[in-house]
N, CA, C and O atoms as a MOPAC input file, in Angstrom:
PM7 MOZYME 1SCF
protein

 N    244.82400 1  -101.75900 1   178.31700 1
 C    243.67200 1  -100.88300 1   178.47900 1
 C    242.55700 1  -101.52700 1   179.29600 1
 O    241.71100 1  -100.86500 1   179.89700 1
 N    242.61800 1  -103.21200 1   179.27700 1
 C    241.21000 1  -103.47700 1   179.74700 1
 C    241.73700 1  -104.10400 1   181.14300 1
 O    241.17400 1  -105.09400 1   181.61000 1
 N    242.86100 1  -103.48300 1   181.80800 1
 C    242.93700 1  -103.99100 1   182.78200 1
 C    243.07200 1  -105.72200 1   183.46400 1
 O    242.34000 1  -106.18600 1   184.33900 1
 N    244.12000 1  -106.38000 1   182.82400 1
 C    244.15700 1  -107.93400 1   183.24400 1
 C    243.26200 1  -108.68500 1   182.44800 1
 O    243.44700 1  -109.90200 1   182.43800 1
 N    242.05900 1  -108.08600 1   181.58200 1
 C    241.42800 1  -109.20600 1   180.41900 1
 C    241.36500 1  -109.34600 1   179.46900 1
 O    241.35300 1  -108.46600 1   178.60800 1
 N    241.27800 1  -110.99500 1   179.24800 1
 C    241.84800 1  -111.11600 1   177.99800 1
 C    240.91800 1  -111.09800 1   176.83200 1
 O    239.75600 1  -110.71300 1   176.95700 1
 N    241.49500 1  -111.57500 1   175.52300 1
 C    240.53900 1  -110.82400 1   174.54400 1
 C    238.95400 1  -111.79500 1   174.70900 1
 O    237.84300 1  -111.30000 1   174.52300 1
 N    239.12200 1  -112.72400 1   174.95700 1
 C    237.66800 1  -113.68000 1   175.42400 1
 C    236.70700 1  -112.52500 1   175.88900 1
 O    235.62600 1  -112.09600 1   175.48500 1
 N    237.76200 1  -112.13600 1   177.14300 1
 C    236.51900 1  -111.55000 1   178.26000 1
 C    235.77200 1  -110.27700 1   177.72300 1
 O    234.62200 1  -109.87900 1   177.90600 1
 N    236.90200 1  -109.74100 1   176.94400 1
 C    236.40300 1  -108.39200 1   176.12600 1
 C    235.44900 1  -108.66700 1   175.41900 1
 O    234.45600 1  -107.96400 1   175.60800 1
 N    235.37600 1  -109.42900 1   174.67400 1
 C    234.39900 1  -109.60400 1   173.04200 1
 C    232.82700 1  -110.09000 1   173.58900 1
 O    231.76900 1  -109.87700 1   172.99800 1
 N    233.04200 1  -110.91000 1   175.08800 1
 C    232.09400 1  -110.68200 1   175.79700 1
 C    231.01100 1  -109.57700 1   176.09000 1
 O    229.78200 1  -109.60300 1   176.02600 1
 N    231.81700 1  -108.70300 1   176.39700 1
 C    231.27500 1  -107.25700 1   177.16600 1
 C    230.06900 1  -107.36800 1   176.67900 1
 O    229.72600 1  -108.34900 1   176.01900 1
 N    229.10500 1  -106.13500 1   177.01500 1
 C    228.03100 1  -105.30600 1   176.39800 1
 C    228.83600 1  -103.81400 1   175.52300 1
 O    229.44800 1  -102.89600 1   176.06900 1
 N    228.55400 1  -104.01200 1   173.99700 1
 C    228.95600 1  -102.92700 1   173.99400 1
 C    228.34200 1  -101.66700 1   174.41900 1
 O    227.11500 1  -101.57800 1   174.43500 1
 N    229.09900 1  -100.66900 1   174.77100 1
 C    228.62900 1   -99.01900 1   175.03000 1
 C    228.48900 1   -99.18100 1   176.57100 1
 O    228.23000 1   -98.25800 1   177.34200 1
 N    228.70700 1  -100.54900 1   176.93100 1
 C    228.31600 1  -100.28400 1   178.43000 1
 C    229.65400 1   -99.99300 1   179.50800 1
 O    230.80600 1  -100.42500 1   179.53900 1
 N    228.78600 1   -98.92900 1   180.45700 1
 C    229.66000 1   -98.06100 1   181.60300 1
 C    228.92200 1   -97.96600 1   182.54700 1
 O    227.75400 1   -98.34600 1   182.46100 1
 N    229.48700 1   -97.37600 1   183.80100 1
 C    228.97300 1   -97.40100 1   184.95800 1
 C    228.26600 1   -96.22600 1   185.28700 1
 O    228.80400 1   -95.13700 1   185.48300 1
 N    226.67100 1   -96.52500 1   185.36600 1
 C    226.10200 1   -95.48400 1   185.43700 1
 C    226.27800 1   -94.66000 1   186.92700 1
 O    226.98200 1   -93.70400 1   187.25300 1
 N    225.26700 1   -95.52500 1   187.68700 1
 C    225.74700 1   -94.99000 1   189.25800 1
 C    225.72000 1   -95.98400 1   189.71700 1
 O    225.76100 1   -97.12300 1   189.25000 1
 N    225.59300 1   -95.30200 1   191.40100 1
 C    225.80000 1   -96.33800 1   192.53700 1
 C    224.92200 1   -96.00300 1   193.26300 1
 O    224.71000 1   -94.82100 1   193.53100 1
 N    224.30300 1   -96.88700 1   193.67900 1
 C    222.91600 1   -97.10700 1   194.50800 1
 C    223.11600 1   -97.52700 1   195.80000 1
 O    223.93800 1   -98.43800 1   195.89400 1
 N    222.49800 1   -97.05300 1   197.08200 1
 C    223.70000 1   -97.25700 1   198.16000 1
 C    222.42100 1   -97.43500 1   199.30800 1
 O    222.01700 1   -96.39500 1   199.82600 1
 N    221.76300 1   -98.77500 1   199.72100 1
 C    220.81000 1   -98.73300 1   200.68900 1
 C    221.28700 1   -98.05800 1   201.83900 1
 O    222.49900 1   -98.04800 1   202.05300 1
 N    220.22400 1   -97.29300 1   202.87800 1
 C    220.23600 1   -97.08400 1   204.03000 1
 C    218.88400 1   -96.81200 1   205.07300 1
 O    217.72100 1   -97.13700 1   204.83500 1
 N    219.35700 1   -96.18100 1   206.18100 1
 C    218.18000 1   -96.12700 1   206.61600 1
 C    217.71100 1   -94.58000 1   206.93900 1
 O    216.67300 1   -94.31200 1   207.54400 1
 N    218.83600 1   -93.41300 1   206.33500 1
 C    218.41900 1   -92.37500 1   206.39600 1
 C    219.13100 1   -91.44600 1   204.88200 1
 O    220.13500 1   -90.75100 1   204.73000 1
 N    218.25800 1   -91.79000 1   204.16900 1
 C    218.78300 1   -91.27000 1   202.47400 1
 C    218.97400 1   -90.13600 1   202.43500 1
 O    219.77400 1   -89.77200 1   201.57300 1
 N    218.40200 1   -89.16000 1   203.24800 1
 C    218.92700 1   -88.04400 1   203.26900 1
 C    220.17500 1   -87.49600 1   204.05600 1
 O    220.95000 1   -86.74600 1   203.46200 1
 N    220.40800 1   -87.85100 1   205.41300 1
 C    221.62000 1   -88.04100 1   206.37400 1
 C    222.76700 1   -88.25600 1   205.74100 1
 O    223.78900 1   -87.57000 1   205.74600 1
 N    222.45500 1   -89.58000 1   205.01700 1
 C    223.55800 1   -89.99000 1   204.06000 1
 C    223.79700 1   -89.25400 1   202.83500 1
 O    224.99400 1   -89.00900 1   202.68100 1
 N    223.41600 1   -89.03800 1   202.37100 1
 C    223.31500 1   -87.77100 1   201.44000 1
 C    224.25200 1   -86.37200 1   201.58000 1
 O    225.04100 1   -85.99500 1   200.71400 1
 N    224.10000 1   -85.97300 1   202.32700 1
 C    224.93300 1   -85.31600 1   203.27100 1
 C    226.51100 1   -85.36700 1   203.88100 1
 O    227.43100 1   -84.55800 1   203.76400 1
 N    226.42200 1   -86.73700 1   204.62100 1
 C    227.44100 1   -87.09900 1   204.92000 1
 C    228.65900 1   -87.18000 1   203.94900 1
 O    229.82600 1   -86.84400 1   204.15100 1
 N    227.98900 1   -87.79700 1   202.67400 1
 C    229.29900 1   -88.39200 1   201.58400 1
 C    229.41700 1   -86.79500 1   200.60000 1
 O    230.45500 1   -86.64200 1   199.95700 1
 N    228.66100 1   -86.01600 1   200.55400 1
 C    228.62200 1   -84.73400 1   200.27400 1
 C    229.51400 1   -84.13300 1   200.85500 1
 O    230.31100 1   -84.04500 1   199.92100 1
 N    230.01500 1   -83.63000 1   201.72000 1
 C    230.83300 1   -83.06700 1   202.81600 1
 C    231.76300 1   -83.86900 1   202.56000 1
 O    232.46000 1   -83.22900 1   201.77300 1
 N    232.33300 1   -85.05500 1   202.73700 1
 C    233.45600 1   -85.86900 1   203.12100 1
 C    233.62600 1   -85.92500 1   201.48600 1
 O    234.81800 1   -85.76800 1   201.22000 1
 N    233.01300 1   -86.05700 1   200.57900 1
 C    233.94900 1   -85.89200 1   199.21800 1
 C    234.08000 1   -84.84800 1   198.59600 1
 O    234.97800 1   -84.77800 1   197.75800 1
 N    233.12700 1   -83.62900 1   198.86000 1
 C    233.34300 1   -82.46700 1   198.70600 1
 C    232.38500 1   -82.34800 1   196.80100 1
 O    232.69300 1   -81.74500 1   195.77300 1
 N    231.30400 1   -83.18400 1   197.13100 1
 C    230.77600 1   -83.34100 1   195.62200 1
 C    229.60200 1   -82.67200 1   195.71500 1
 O    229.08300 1   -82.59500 1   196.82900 1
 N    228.99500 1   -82.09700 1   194.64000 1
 C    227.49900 1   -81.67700 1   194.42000 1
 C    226.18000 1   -82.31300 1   195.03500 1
 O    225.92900 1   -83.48700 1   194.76400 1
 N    225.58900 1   -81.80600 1   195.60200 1
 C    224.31400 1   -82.26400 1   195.65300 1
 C    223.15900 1   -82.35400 1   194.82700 1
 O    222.59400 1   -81.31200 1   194.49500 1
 N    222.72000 1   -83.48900 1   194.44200 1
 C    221.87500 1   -83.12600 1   193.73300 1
 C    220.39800 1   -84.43600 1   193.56400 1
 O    220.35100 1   -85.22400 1   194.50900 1
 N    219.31100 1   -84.62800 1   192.46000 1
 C    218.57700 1   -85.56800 1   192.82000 1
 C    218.67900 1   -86.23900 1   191.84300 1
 O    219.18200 1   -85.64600 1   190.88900 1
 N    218.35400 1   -87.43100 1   191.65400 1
 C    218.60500 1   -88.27400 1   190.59700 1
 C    217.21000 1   -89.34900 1   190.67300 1
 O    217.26800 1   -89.95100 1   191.74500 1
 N    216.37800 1   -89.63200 1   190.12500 1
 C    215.24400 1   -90.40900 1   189.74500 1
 C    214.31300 1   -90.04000 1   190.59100 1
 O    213.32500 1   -90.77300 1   190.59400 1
 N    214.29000 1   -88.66800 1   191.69600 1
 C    213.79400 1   -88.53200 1   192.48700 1
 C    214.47900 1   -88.89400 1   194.06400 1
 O    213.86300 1   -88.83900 1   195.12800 1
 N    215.66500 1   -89.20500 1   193.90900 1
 C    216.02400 1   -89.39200 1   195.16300 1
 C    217.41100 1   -88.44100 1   195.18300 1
 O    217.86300 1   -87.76400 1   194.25900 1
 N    217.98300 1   -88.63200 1   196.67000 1
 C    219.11300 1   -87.66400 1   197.21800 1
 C    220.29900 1   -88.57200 1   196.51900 1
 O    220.49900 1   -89.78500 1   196.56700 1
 N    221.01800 1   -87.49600 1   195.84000 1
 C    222.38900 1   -88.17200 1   195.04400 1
 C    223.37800 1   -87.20900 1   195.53100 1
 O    223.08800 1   -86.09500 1   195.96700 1
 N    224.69200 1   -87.74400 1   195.42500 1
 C    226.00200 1   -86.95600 1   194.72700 1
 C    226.88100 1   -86.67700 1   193.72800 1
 O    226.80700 1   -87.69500 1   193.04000 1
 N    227.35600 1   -86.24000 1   193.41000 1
 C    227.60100 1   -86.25200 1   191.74200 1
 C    229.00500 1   -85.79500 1   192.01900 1
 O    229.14400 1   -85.07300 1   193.00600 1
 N    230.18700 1   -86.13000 1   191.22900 1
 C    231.30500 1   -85.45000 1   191.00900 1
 C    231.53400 1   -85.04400 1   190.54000 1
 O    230.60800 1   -84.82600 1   189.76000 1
 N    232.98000 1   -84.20400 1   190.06100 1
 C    232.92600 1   -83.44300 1   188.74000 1
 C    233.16900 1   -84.04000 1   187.66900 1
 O    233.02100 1   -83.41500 1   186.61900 1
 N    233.68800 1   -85.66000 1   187.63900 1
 C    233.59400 1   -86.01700 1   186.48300 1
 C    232.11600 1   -87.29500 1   186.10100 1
 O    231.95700 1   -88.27700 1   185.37700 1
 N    231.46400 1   -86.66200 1   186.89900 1
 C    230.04500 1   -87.96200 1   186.53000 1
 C    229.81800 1   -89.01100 1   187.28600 1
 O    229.09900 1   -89.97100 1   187.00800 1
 N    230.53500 1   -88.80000 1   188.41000 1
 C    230.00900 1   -90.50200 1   189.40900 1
 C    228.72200 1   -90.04200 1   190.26200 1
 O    228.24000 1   -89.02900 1   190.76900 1
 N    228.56800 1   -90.87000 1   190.16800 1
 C    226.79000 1   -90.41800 1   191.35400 1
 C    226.95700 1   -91.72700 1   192.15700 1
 O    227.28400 1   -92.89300 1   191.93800 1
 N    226.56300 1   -90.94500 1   193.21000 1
 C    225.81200 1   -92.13500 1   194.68000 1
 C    224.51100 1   -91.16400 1   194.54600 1
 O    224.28000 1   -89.96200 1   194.41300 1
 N    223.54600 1   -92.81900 1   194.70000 1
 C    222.11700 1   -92.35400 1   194.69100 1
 C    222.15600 1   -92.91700 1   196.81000 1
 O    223.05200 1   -93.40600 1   197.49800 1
 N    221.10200 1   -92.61200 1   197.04000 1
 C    220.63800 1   -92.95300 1   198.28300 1
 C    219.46900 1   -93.21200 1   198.36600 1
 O    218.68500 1   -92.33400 1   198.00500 1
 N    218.94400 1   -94.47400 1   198.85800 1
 C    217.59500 1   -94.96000 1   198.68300 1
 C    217.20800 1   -95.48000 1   200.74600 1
 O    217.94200 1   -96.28800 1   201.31400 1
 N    216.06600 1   -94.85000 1   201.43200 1
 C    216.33500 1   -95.33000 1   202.89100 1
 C    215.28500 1   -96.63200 1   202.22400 1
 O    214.36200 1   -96.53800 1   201.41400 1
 N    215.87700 1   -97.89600 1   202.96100 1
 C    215.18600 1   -99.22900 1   202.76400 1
 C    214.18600 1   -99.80000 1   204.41000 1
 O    214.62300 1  -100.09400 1   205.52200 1
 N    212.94300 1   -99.76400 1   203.94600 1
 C    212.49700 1  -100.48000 1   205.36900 1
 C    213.10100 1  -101.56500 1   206.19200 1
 O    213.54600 1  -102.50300 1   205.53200 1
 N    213.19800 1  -101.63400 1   207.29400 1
 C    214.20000 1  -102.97000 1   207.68800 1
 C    215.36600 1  -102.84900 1   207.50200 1
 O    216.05900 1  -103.73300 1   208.00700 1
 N    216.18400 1  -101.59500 1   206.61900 1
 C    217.79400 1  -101.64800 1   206.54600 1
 C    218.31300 1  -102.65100 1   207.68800 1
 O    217.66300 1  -102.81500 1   208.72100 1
 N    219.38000 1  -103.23000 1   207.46600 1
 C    220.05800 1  -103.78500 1   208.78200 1
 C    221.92300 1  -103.48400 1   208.61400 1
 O    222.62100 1  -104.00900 1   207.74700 1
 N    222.37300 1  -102.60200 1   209.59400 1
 C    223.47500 1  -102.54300 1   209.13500 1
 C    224.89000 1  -103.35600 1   209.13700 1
 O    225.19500 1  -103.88100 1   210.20800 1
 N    225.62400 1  -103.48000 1   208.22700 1
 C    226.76600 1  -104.50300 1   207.83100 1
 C    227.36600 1  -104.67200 1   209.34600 1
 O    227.47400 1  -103.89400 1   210.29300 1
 N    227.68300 1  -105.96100 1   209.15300 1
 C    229.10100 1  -106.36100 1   210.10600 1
 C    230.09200 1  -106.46600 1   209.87200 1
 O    230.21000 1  -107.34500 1   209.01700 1
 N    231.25200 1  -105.93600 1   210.22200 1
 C    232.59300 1  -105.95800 1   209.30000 1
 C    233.59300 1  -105.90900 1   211.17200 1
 O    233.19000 1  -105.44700 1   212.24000 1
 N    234.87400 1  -106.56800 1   210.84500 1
 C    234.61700 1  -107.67400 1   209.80700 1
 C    233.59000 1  -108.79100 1   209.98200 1
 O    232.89900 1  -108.86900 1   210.99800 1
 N    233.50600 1  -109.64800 1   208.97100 1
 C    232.25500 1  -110.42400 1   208.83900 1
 C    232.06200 1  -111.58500 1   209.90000 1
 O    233.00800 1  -112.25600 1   210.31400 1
 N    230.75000 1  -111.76000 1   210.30000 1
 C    230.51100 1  -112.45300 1   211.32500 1
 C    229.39500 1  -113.31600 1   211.25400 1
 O    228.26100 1  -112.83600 1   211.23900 1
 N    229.65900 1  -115.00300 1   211.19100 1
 C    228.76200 1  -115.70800 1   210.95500 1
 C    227.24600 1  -115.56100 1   211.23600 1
 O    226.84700 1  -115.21000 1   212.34700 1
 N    226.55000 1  -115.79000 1   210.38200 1
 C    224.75800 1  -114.95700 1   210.51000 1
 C    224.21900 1  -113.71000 1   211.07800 1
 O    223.20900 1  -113.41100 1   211.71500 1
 N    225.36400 1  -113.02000 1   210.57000 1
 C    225.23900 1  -111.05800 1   210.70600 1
 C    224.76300 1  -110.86800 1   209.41500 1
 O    224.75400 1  -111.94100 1   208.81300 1
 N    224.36300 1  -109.93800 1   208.74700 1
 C    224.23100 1  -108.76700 1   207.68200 1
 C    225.82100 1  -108.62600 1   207.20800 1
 O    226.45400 1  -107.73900 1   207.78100 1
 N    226.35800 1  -109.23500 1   206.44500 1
 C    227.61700 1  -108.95900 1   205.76100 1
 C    227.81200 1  -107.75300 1   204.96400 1
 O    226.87700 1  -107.36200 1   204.26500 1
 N    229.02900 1  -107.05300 1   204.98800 1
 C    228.76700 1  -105.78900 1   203.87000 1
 C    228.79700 1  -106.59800 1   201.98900 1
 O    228.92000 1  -107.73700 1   201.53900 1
 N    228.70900 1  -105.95400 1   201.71900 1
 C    228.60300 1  -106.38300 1   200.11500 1
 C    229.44800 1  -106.03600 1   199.08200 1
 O    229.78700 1  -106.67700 1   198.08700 1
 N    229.79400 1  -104.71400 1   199.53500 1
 C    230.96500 1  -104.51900 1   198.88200 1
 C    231.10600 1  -102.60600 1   199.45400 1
 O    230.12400 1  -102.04200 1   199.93500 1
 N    232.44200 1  -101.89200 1   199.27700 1
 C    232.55300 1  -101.10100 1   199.98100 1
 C    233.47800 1  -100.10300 1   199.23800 1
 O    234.01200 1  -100.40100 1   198.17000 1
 N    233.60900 1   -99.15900 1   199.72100 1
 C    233.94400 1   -97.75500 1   198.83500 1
 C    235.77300 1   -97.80100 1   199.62500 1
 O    235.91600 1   -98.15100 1   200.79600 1
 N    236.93700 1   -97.40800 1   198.77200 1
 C    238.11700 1   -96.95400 1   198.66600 1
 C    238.68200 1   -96.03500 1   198.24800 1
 O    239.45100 1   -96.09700 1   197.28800 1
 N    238.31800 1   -94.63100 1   199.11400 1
 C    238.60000 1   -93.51600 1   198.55000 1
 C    240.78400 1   -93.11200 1   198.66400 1
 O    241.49200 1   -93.48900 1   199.59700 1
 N    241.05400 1   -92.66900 1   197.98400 1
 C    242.42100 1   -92.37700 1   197.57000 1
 C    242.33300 1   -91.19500 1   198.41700 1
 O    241.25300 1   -90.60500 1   198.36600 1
 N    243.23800 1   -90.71500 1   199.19200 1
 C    243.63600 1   -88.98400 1   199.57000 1
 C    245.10700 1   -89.69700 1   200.25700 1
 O    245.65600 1   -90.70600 1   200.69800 1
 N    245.22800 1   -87.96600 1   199.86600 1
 C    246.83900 1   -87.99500 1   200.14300 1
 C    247.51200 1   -87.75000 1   201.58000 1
 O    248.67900 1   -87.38500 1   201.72100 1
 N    246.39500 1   -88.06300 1   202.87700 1
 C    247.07700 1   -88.03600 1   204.15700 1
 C    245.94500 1   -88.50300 1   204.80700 1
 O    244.91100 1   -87.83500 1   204.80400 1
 N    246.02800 1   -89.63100 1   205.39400 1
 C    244.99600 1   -90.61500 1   205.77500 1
 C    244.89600 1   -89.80400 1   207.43000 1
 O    243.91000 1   -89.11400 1   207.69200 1
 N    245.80800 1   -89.95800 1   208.25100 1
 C    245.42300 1   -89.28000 1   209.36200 1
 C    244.36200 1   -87.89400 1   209.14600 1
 O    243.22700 1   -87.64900 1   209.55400 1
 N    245.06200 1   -87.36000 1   208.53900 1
 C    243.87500 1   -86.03700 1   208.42900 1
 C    242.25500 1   -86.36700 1   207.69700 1
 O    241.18000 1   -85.91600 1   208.09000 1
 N    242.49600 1   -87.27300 1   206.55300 1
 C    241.44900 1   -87.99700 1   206.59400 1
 C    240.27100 1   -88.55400 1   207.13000 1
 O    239.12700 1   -88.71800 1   206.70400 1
 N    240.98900 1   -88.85300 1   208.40300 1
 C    240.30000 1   -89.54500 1   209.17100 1
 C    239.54900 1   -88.58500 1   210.08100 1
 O    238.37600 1   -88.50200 1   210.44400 1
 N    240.21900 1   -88.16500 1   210.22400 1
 C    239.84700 1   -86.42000 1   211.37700 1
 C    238.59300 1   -86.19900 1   210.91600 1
 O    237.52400 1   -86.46800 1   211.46300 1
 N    238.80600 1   -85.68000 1   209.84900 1
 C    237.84200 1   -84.97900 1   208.93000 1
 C    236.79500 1   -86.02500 1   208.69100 1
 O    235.83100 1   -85.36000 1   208.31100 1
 N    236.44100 1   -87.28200 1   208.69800 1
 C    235.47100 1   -88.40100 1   208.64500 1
 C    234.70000 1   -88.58200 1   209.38900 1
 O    233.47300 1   -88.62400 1   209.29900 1
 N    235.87200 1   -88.79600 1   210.80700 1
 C    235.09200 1   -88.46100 1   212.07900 1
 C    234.14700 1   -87.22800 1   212.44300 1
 O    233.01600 1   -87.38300 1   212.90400 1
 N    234.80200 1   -85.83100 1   212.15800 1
 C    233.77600 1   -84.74500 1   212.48400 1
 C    232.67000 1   -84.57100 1   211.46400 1
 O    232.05400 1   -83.51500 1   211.61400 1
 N    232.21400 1   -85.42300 1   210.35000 1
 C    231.12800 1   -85.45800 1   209.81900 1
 C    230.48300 1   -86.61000 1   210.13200 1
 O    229.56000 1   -86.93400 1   209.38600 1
 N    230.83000 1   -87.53000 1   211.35200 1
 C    230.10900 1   -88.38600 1   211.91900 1
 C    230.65200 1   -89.88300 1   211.28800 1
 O    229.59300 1   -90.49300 1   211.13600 1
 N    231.67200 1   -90.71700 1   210.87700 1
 C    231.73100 1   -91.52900 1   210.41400 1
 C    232.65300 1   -92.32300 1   211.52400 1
 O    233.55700 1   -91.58100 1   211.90700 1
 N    232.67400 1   -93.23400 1   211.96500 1
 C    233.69100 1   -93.96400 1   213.36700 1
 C    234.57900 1   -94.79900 1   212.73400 1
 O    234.01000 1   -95.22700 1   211.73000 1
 N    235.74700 1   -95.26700 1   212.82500 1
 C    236.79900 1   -95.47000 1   213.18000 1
 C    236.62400 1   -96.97600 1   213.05100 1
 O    235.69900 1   -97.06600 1   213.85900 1
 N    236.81100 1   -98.17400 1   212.65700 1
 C    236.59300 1   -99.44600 1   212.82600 1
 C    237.23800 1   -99.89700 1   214.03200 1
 O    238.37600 1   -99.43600 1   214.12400 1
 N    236.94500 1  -100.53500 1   214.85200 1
 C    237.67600 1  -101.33900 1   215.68100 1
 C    238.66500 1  -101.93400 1   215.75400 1
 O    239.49800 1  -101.80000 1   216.65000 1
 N    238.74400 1  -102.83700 1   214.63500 1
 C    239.36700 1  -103.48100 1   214.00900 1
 C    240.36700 1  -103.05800 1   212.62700 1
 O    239.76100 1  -102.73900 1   211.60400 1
 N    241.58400 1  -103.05800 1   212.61000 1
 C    242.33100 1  -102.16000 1   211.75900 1
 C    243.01200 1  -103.35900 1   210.88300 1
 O    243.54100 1  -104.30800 1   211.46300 1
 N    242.97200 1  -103.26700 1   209.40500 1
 C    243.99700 1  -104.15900 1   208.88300 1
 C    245.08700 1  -103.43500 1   207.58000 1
 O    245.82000 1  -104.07300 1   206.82300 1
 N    244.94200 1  -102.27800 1   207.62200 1
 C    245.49800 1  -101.73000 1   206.79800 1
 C    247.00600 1  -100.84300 1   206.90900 1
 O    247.54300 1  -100.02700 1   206.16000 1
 N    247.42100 1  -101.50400 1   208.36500 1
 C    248.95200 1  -100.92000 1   208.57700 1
 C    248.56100 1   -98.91600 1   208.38200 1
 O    247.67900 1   -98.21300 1   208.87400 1
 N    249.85000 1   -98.57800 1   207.33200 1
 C    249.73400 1   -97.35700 1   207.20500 1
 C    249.46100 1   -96.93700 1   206.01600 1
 O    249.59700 1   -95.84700 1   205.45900 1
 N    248.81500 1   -98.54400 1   205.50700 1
 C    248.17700 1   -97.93200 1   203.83600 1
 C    246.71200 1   -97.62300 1   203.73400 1
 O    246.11600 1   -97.10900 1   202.78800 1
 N    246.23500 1   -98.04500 1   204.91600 1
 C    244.54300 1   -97.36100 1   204.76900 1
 C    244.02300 1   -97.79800 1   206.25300 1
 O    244.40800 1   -98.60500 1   207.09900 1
 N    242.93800 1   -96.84700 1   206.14100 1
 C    242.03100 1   -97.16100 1   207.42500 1
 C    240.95500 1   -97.09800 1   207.03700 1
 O    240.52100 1   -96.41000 1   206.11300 1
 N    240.17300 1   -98.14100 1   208.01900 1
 C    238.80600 1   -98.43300 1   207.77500 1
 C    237.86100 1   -98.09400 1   208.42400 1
 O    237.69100 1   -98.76000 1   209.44500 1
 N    236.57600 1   -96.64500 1   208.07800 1
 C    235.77300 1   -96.60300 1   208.73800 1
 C    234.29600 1   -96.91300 1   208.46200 1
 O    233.93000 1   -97.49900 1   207.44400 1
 N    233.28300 1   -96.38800 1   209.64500 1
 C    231.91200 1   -97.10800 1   209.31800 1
 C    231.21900 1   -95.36600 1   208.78700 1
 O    231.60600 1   -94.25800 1   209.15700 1
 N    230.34600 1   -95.64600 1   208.03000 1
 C    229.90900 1   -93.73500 1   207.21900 1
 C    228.55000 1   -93.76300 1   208.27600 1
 O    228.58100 1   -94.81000 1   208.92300 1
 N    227.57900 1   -93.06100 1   208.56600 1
 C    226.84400 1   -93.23300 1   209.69100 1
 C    225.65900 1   -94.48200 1   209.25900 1
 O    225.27200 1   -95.06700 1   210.27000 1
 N    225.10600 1   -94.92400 1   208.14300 1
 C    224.46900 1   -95.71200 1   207.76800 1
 C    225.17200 1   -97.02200 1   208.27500 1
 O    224.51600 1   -98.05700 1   208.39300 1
 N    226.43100 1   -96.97300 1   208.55600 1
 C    227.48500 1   -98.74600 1   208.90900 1
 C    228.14400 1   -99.41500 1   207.79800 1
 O    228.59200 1  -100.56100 1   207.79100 1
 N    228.14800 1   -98.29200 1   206.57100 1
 C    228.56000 1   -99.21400 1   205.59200 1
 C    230.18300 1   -98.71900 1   205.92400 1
 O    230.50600 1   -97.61900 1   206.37200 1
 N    231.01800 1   -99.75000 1   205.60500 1
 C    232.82600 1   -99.80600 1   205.63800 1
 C    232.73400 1   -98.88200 1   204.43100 1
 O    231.85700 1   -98.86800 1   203.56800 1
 N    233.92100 1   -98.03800 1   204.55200 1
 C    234.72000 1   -97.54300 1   203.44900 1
 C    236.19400 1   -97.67700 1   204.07400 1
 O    236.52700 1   -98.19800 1   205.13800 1
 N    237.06800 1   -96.97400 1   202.97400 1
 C    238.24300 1   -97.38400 1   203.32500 1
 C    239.17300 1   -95.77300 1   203.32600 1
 O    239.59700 1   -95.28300 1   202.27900 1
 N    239.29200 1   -95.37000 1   204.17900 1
 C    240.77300 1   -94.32100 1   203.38000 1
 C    242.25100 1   -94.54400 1   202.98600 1
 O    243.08300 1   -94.70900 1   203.87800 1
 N    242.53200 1   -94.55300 1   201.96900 1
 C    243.22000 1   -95.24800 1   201.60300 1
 C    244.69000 1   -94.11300 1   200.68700 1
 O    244.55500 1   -93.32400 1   199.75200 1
 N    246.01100 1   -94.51700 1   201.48900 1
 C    247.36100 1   -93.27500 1   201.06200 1
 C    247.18900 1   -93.98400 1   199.56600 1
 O    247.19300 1   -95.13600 1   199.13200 1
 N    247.01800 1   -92.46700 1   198.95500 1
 C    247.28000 1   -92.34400 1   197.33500 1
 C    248.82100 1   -92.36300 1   196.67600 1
 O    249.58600 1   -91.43600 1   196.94000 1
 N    249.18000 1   -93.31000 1   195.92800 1
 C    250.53200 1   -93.08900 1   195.71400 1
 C    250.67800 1   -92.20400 1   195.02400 1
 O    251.81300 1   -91.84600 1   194.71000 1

């Protein structure tokens, strides 16, 4: 159930604790807002006062625009803005995927390492996500 940990790591935990949301810097919170709206096909809605998405089972991306945003370099490149960590969405036909990414504005990485199990693009803010064939 707990996924690879062992009982140490468990008894650790916090109890009751879960993942509330996801907080996602950029430099246009509303744009982005939008974008991952359309491409996941989730609710719009606001959350602490800012532009969120919501799914149908409870995940939220909040969107916050940050002064100075600077966007990720991927792959990573000595004294760039590194990404931090990055989204892996599952669908069941990555080419069409991708189609559909692109015409809501998201590009194509340059750089490909995922054969024909995923592709990697930039969402218009520059953050990597991944599309990735669902088994």
């Amino acid at each position: 159930m707990y996924n690879n940990c062992d009982e140490r790591e468990v008894a650790l935990m916090i109890e009751g604790i879960c993942l509330g949301n996801v907080m996602v810097d950029c430099d246009d919170q509303n744009k982005l807002r939008e974008f991952y709206a359309e491409l996941l096909g989730w609710e719009r809605c606001e959350l602490y006062d800012l532009p969120a998405v919501r799914s149908e089972n409870g995940i939220v991306f909040l969107f916050i625009s940050e002064p100075g945003y600077v966007v990720p370099v991927w792959p990573e490149q000595e004294g760039k803005q590194q990404k931090q960590m990055h989204f892996d969405f599952q669908v069941p036909d990555v080419s069409a995927a991708v189609k559909q990414a692109e015409s809501l504005g998201a590009v194509k990485a340059p750089e490909q390492f995922g054969g024909t199990y995923f592709v990697t693009m930039f969402d218009p803010a520059g953050h990597p996500f991944c599309l990735c064939k669902a088994d």
